[in-house]
XYZ file of C-alpha atoms in Angstrom:
523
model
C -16.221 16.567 9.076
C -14.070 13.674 9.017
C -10.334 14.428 9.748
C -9.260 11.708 6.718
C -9.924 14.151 3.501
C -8.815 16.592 1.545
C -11.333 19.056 2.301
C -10.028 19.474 6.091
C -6.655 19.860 4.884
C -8.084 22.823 3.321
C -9.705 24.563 5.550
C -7.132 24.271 8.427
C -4.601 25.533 5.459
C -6.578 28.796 5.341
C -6.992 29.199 9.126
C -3.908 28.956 10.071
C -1.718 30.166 7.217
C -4.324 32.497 5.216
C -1.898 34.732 3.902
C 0.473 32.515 3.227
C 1.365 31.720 -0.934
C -0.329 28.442 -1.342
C 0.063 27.990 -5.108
C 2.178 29.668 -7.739
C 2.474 29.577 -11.588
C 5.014 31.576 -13.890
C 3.742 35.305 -12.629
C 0.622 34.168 -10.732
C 0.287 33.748 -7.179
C -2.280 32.773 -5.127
C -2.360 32.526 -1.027
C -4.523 29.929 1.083
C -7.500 32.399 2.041
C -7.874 32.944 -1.931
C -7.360 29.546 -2.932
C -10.063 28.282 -0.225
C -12.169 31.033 -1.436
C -11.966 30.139 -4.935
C -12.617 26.473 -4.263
C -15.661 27.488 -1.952
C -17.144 29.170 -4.831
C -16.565 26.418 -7.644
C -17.988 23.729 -5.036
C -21.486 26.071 -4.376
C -21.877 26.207 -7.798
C -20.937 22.079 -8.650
C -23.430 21.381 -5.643
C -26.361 23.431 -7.193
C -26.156 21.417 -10.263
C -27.596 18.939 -8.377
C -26.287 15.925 -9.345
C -27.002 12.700 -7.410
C -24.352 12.006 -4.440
C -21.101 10.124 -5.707
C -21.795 11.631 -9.609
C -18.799 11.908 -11.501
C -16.852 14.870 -12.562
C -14.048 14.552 -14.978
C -11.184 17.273 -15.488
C -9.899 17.289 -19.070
C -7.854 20.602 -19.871
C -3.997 21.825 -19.285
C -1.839 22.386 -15.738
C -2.334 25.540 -13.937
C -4.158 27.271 -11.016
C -7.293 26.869 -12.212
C -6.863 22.955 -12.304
C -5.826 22.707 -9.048
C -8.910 24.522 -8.023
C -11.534 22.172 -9.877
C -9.484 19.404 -8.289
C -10.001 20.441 -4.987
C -13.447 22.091 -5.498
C -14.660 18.311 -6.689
C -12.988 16.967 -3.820
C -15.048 19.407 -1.185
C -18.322 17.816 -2.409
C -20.148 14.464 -2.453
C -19.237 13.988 -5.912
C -15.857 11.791 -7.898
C -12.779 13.513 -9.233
C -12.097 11.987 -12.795
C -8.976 13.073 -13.978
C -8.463 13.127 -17.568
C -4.803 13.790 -19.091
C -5.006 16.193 -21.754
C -2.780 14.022 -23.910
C -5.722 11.415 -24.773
C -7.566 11.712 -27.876
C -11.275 11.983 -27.786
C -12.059 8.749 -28.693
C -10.064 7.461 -25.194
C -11.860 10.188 -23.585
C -15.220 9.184 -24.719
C -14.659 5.313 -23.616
C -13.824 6.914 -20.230
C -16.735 9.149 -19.813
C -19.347 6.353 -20.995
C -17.117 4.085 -18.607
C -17.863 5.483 -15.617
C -21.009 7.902 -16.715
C -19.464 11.617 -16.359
C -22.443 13.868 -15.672
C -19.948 16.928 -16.220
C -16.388 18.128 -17.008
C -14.253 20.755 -16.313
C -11.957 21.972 -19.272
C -10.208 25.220 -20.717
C -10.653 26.698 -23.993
C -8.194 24.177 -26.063
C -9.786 21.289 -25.349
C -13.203 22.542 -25.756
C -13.170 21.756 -29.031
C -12.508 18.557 -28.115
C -15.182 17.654 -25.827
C -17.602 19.373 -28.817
C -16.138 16.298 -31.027
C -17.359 13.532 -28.800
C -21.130 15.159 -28.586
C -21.154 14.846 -24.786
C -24.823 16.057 -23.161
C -23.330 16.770 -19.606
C -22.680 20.295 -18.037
C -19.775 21.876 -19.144
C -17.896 24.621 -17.299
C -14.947 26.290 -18.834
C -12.262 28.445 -16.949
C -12.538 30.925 -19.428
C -15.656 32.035 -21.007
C -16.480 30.475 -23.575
C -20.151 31.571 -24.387
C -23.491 32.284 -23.060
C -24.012 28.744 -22.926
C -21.356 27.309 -21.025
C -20.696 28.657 -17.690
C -16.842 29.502 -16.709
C -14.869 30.045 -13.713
C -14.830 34.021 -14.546
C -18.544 34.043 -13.798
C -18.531 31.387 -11.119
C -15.775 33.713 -9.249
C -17.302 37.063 -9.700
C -21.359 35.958 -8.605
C -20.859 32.936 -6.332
C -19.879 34.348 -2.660
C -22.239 32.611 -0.213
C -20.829 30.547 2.546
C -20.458 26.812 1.681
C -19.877 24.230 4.184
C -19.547 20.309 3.641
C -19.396 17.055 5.593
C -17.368 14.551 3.499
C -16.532 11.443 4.616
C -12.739 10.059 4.880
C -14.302 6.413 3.725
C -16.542 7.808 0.467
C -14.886 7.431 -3.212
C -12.583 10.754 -3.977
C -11.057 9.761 -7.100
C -11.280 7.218 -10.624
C -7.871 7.324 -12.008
C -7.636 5.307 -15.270
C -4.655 3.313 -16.826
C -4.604 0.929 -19.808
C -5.166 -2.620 -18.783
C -4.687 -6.546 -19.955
C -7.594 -5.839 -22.425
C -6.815 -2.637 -24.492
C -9.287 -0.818 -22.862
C -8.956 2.242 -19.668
C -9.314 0.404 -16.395
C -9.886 3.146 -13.534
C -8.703 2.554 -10.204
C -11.255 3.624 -7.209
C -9.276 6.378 -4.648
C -10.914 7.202 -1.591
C -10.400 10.602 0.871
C -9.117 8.362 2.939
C -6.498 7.198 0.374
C -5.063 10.808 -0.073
C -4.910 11.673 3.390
C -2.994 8.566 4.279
C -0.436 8.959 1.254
C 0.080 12.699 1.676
C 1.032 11.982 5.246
C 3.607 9.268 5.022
C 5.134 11.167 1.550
C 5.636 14.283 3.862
C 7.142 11.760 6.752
C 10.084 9.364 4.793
C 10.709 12.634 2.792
C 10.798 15.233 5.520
C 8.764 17.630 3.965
C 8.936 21.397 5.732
C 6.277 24.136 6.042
C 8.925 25.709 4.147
C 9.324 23.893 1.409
C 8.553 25.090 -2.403
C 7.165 21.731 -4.343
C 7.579 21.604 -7.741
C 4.672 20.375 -9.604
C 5.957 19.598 -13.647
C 4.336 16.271 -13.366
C 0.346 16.343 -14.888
C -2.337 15.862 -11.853
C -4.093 12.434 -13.851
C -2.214 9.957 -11.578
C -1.874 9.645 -7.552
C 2.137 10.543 -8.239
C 1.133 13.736 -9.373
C -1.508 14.432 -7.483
C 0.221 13.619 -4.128
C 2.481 16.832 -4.842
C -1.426 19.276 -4.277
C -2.023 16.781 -1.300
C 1.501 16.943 0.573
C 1.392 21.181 0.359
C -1.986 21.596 1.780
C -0.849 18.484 4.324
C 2.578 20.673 5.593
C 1.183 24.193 4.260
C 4.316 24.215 1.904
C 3.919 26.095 -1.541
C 3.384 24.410 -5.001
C 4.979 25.944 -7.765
C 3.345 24.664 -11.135
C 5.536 24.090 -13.994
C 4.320 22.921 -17.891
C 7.544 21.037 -19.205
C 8.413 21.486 -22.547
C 12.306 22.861 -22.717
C 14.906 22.159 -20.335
C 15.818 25.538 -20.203
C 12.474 27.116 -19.052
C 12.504 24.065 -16.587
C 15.865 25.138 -14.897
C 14.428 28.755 -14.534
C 11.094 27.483 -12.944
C 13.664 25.876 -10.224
C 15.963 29.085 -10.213
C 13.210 32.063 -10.316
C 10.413 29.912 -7.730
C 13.059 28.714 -5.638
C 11.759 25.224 -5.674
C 13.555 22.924 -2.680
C 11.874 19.635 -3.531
C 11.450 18.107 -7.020
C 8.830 15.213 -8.309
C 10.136 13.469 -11.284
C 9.698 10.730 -13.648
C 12.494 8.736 -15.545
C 11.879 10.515 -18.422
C 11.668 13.848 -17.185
C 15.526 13.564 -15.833
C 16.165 11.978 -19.307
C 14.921 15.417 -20.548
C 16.489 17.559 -18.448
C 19.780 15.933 -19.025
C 19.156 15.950 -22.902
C 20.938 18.780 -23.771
C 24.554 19.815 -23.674
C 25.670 20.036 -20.102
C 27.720 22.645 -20.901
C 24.470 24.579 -21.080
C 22.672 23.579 -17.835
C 23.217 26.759 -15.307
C 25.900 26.649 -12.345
C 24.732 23.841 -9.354
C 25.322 26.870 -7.017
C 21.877 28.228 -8.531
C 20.318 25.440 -7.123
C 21.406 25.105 -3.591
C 17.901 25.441 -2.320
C 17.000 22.067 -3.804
C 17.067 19.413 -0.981
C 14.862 16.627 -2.124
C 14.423 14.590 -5.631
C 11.854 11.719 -5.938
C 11.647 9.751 -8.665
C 8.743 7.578 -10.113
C 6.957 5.606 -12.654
C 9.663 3.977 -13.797
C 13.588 2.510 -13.690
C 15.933 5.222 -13.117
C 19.548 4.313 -14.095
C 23.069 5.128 -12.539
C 23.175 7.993 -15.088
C 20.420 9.476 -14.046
C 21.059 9.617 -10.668
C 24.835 10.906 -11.604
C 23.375 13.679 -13.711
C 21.144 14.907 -10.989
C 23.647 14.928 -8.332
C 26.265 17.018 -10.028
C 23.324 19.663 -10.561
C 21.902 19.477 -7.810
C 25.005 19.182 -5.375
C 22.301 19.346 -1.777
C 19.265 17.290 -2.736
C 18.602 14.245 -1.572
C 17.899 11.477 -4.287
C 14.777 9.350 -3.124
C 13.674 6.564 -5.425
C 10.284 4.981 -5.297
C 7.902 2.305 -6.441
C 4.269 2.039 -6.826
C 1.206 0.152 -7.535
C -1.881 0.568 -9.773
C -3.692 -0.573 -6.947
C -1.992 0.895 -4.227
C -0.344 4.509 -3.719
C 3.318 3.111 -3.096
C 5.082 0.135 -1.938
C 8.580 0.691 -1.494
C 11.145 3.765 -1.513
C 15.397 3.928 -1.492
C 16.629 5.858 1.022
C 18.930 8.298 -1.034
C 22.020 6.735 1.211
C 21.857 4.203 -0.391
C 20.996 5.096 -4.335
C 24.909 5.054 -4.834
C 25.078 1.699 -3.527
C 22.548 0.098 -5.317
C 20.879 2.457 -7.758
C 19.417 -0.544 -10.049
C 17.185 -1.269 -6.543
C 13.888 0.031 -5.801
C 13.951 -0.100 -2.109
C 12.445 -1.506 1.362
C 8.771 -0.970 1.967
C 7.040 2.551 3.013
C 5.793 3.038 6.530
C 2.935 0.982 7.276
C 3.331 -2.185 4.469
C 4.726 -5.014 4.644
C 5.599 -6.968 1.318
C 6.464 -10.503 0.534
C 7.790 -12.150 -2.432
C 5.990 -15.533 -3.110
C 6.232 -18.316 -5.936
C 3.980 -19.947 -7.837
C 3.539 -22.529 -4.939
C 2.446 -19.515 -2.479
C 5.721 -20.041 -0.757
C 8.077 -17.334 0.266
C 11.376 -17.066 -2.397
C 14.686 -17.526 -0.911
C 17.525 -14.513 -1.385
C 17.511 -13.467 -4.958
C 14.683 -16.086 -6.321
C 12.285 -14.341 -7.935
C 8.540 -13.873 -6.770
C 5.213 -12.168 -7.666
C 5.454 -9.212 -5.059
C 2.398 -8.626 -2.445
C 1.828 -6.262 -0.724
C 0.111 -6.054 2.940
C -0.989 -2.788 5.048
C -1.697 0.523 4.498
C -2.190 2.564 0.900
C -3.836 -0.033 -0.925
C -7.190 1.324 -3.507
C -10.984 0.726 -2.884
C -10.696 -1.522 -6.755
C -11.381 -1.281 -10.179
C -14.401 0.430 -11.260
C -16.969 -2.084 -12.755
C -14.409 -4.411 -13.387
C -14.608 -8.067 -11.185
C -12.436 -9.826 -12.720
C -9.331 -7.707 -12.670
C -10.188 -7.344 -9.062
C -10.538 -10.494 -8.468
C -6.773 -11.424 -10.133
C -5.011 -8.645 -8.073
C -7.024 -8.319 -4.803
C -6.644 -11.184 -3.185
C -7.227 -12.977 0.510
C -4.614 -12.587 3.201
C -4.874 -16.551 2.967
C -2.634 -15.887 -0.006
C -0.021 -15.663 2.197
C -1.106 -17.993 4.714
C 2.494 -20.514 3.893
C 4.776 -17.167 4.887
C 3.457 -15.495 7.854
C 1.220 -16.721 10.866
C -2.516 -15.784 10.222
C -3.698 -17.350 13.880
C -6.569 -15.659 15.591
C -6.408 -13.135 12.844
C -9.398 -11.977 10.612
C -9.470 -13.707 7.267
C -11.279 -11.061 5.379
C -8.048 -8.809 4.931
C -7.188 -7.164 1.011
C -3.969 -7.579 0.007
C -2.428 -6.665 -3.292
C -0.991 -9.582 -5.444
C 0.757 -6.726 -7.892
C 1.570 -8.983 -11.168
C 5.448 -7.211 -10.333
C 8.213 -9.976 -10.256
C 10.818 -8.861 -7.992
C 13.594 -10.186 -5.864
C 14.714 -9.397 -2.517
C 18.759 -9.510 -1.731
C 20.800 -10.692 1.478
C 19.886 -6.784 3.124
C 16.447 -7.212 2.588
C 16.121 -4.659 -0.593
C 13.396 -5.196 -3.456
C 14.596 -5.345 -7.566
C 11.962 -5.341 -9.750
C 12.395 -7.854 -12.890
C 9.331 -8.018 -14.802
C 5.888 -7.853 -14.884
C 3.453 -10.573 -14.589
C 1.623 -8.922 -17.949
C 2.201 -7.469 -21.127
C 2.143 -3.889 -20.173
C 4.633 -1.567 -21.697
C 6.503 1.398 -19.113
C 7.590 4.099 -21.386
C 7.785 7.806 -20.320
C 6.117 7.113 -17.423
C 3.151 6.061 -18.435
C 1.911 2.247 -18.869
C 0.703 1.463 -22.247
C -0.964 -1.515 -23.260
C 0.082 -3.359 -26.218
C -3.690 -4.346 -27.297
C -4.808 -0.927 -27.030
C -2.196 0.081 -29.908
C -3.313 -3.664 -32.230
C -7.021 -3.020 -31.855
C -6.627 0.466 -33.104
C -4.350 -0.647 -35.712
C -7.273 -3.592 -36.933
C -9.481 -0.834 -36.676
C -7.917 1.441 -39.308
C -5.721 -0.845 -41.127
C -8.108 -3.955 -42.715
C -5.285 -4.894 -44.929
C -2.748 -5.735 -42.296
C -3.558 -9.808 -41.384
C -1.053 -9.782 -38.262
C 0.353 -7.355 -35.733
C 2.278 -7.465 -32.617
C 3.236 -4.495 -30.295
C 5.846 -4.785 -27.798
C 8.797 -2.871 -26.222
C 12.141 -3.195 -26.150
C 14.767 -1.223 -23.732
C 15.272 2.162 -23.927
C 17.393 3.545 -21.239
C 15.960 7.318 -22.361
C 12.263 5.931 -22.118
C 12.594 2.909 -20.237
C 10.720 0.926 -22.799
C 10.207 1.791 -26.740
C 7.359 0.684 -28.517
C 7.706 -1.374 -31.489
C 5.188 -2.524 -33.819
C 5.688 -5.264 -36.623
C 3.015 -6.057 -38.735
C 2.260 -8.655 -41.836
C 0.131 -8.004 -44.950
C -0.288 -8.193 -48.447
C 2.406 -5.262 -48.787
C 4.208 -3.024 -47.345
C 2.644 0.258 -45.816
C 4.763 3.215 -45.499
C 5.393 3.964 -42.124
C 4.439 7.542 -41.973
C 1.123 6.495 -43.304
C 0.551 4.097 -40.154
C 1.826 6.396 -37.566
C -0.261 9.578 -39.284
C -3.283 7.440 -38.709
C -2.159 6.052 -34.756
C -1.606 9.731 -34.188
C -5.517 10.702 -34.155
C -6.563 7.701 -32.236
C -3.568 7.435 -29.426
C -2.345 9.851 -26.767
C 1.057 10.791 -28.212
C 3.311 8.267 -25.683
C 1.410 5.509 -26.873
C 2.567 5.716 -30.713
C 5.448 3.396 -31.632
C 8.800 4.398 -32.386
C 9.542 1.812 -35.000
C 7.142 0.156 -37.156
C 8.313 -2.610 -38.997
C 6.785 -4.988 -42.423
C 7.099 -8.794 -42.290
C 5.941 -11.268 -45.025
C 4.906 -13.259 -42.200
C 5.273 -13.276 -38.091
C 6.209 -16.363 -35.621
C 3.811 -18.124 -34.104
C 3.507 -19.403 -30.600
C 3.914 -23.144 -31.224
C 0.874 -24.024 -28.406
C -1.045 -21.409 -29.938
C -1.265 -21.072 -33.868
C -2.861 -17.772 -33.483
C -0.804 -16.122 -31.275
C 2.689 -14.347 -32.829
C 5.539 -15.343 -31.039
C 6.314 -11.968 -29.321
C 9.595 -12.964 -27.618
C 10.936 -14.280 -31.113
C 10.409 -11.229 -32.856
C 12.028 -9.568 -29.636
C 15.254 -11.898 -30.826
C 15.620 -11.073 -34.104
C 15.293 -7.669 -33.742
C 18.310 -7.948 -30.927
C 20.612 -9.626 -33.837
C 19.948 -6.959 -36.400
């Protein structure tokens, strides 16, 4: 067994700390020795489907112990985790499934319904039961108990994790065992993580950020408390009542948290245990960071940065958040990054650059998809004009990320932009063509539209949407119809009727996006 995966982790976890609580959610508790047992007995039966090696296995149903089992279950065999966030509609999941050819998917009650909608021929297994023809985790636990053993290696594909790319459609990003081990280890390093420590886990397990939290406590044999957030309040007691000392977050979760009347938010001397925040996905402002430490008067405030196409680049030490909060850092252990212009030279103090980044963390590729590899993994040569490639091997990935950052006089990274027209808005990145190709889809009568994003400190970015036609559609109408054909963070919060839209001068047929951007600014 190769000491780079997930499935070692495991099994050391339930050697070594077997009685220990290993996961916990609202009045459910499980230890290591059950979880590994559990996981054992979904991976005996996933292996006697007999799928061919590397098939792939998609997850689509809501947080909980269960999940976490199926995660890791997948993970013990030969076969690929696809993770599929139960806020896509089944349209989205569809694309995905034919994308990468699920043979079989993992789900709960609620969204079985869902899976019925999209006619999909693969195995199903529910947690629950859900009928003589679709076998559940309640059978699977009560008539699988043979031994199970596995050889996995650290170097095989673990994991297809799918974002919204330049071309409106799911791009997933190839993860491999190797990839988890490395980024649960240097997570549990720059944040000191403790064999003590209770992890939070509100975020949903679709991405690497929130999947890191299962992979960092079975790395330091901490305990994972699972959390579903949907009211501040019931958030606060999941801190209070599980005794949570580190907490994951993204922008928008501390904009949620902080939503309500502070007045109502419970003493900081409840949360004294807490003595670690991260936060990613997204720009967290001075307000933020304010609002968190007058709760949470002990934690450290950690903010990071990552890539589609690698784990993380960069992270603020919390000493300096105060200092600089509008910064997102220095680079992780183990990367190096760069800030080049066009010209493939290296920018001077405070000139912006495409950032790249060299060393460890960076993803296998894009699944069937060369030429989005081929723009964003690139050559070491590319930086061939900034550091001294003599005698070395030429055949080295780096990451050219499509982020435009600069670097100040102290050597810390601010992101400006990004390269492409992705949208950042609750943590999630949304592309603007996925949104106009549904809207051509269901709305024949509208001749132009453009989707784009403004600021949002709340959100980060809000989606707008302006469109042109013969007249006006009521709004409600337009986001009724979005609603059944977009996960509910991709709908816009404005939509807005034009006679006509700008055009690009070069380029008659494209609207003048940064125009439209303008105007709305004046009103």
């Amino acid at each position: 067994m190769s000491i780079n995966c997930i499935r070692t982790l495991i099994e050391d976890a339930a050697q070594s700390h077997s009685d220990k609580t290993a996961l916990v959610f609202n009045e459910k508790s499980i230890t290591y020795s059950e979880l590994f047992t559990k996981v054992n007995q979904v991976a005996y039966y996933l292996k006697e489907l007999d799928l061919p090696k590397d098939s792939r296995i998609g997850i689509y149903s809501n947080k909980g112990i269960e999940q976490v089992i199926a995660i890791l279950a997948i993970l013990s065999t030969d076969y690929i985790l696809v993770p599929l966030t139960k806020l896509l509609k089944s349209e989205q999941v569809e694309y995905i499934i034919k994308d990468c050819d699920i043979k079989c998917i993992i789900t709960d009650r609620l969204k079985l319904e869902s899976i019925e909608e999209i006619n999909f021929d693969g195995h199903i297994i529910s947690y629950e039961t859900a009928g003589k023809e679709i076998a559940s985790f309640e059978e699977i636990f009560k008539y699988y108990n043979k031994p199970y053993a596995c050889d996995i290696n650290g170097h095989s594909n673990a994991l297809i994790t799918y974002s919204f790319g330049m071309s409106g459609t799911p791009k997933g990003i190839v993860i491999s065992h190797r990839n988890l081990i490395d980024s649960a280890r240097v997570v549990s390093q720059y944040l000191k993580l403790e064999e003590d420590d209770v992890i939070s886990a509100i975020l949903i397990f679709n991405l690497d950020y929130g999947l890191n939290q299962i992979f960092c406590t079975l790395y330091k044999r901490a305990t994972l408390a699972i959390h579903r957030f949907i009211l501040a309040e019931d958030f606060f007691n999941h801190l209070i009542n599980d005794k949570v000392t580190v907490i994951p977050l993204m922008p928008i979760n501390i904009t949620q948290m902080f939503d309500e009347d502070m007045h109502r938010i419970p003493s900081s001397e409840l949360f004294e245990n807490v003595k670690t925040i991260t936060s990613s996905g997204g720009n967290v402002t001075a307000r933020m960071i304010s609002a968190c430490k007058k709760t949470f008067t002990n934690a450290d405030f950690y903010s990071m940065h990552g890539l589609t196409e690698a784990f993380r680049s960069t992270y603020l030490d919390p000493s300096q958040v105060g200092i600089r909060p509008d910064s997102i850092g220095k680079a992780i252990p183990d990367v190096e990054l760069y800030v080049i212009n066009k010209d493939g030279k290296e920018c001077a103090v405070r000139e912006v650059g495409e950032l790249i980044h060299r060393g460890g963390y960076i993803y296998k590729g894009f699944w069937n998809a060369p030429e989005q590899n081929a723009e964003r993994f690139k050559s070491v040569q590319i930086l061939k004009d900034v550091i001294n490639l003599e005698g070395q091997l030429t055949d080295e990935i780096v990451v050219a990320s499509g982020d435009y950052v600069y670097k100040d006089e102290e050597g810390y990274f601010y992101f400006v932009s990004r390269h492409d027209n992705m949208i950042k808005t609750r943590g999630f990145r949304v592309s603007p063509y996925e949104i106009e190709s549904v809207v051509s889809r269901c709305f024949p009568q509208i001749e132009q539209c453009a989707v784009f994003s403004v600021n949002n400190e709340l959100i980060e970015e809000e989606i707008i949407m302006v469109y042109s036609a013969p007249s006006e559609i009521a709004p409600k109408e337009i986001l009724f119809e979005l609603k059944k054909h977009l996960a509910s963070y991709m709908i816009p919060s404005r939509v807005i009727y034009k006679k006509s839209l700008p055009l690009v001068q070069s380029d008659k047929n494209q609207v003048n996006k940064d125009e439209l951007k303008r105007e709305l600014s004046q009103n």
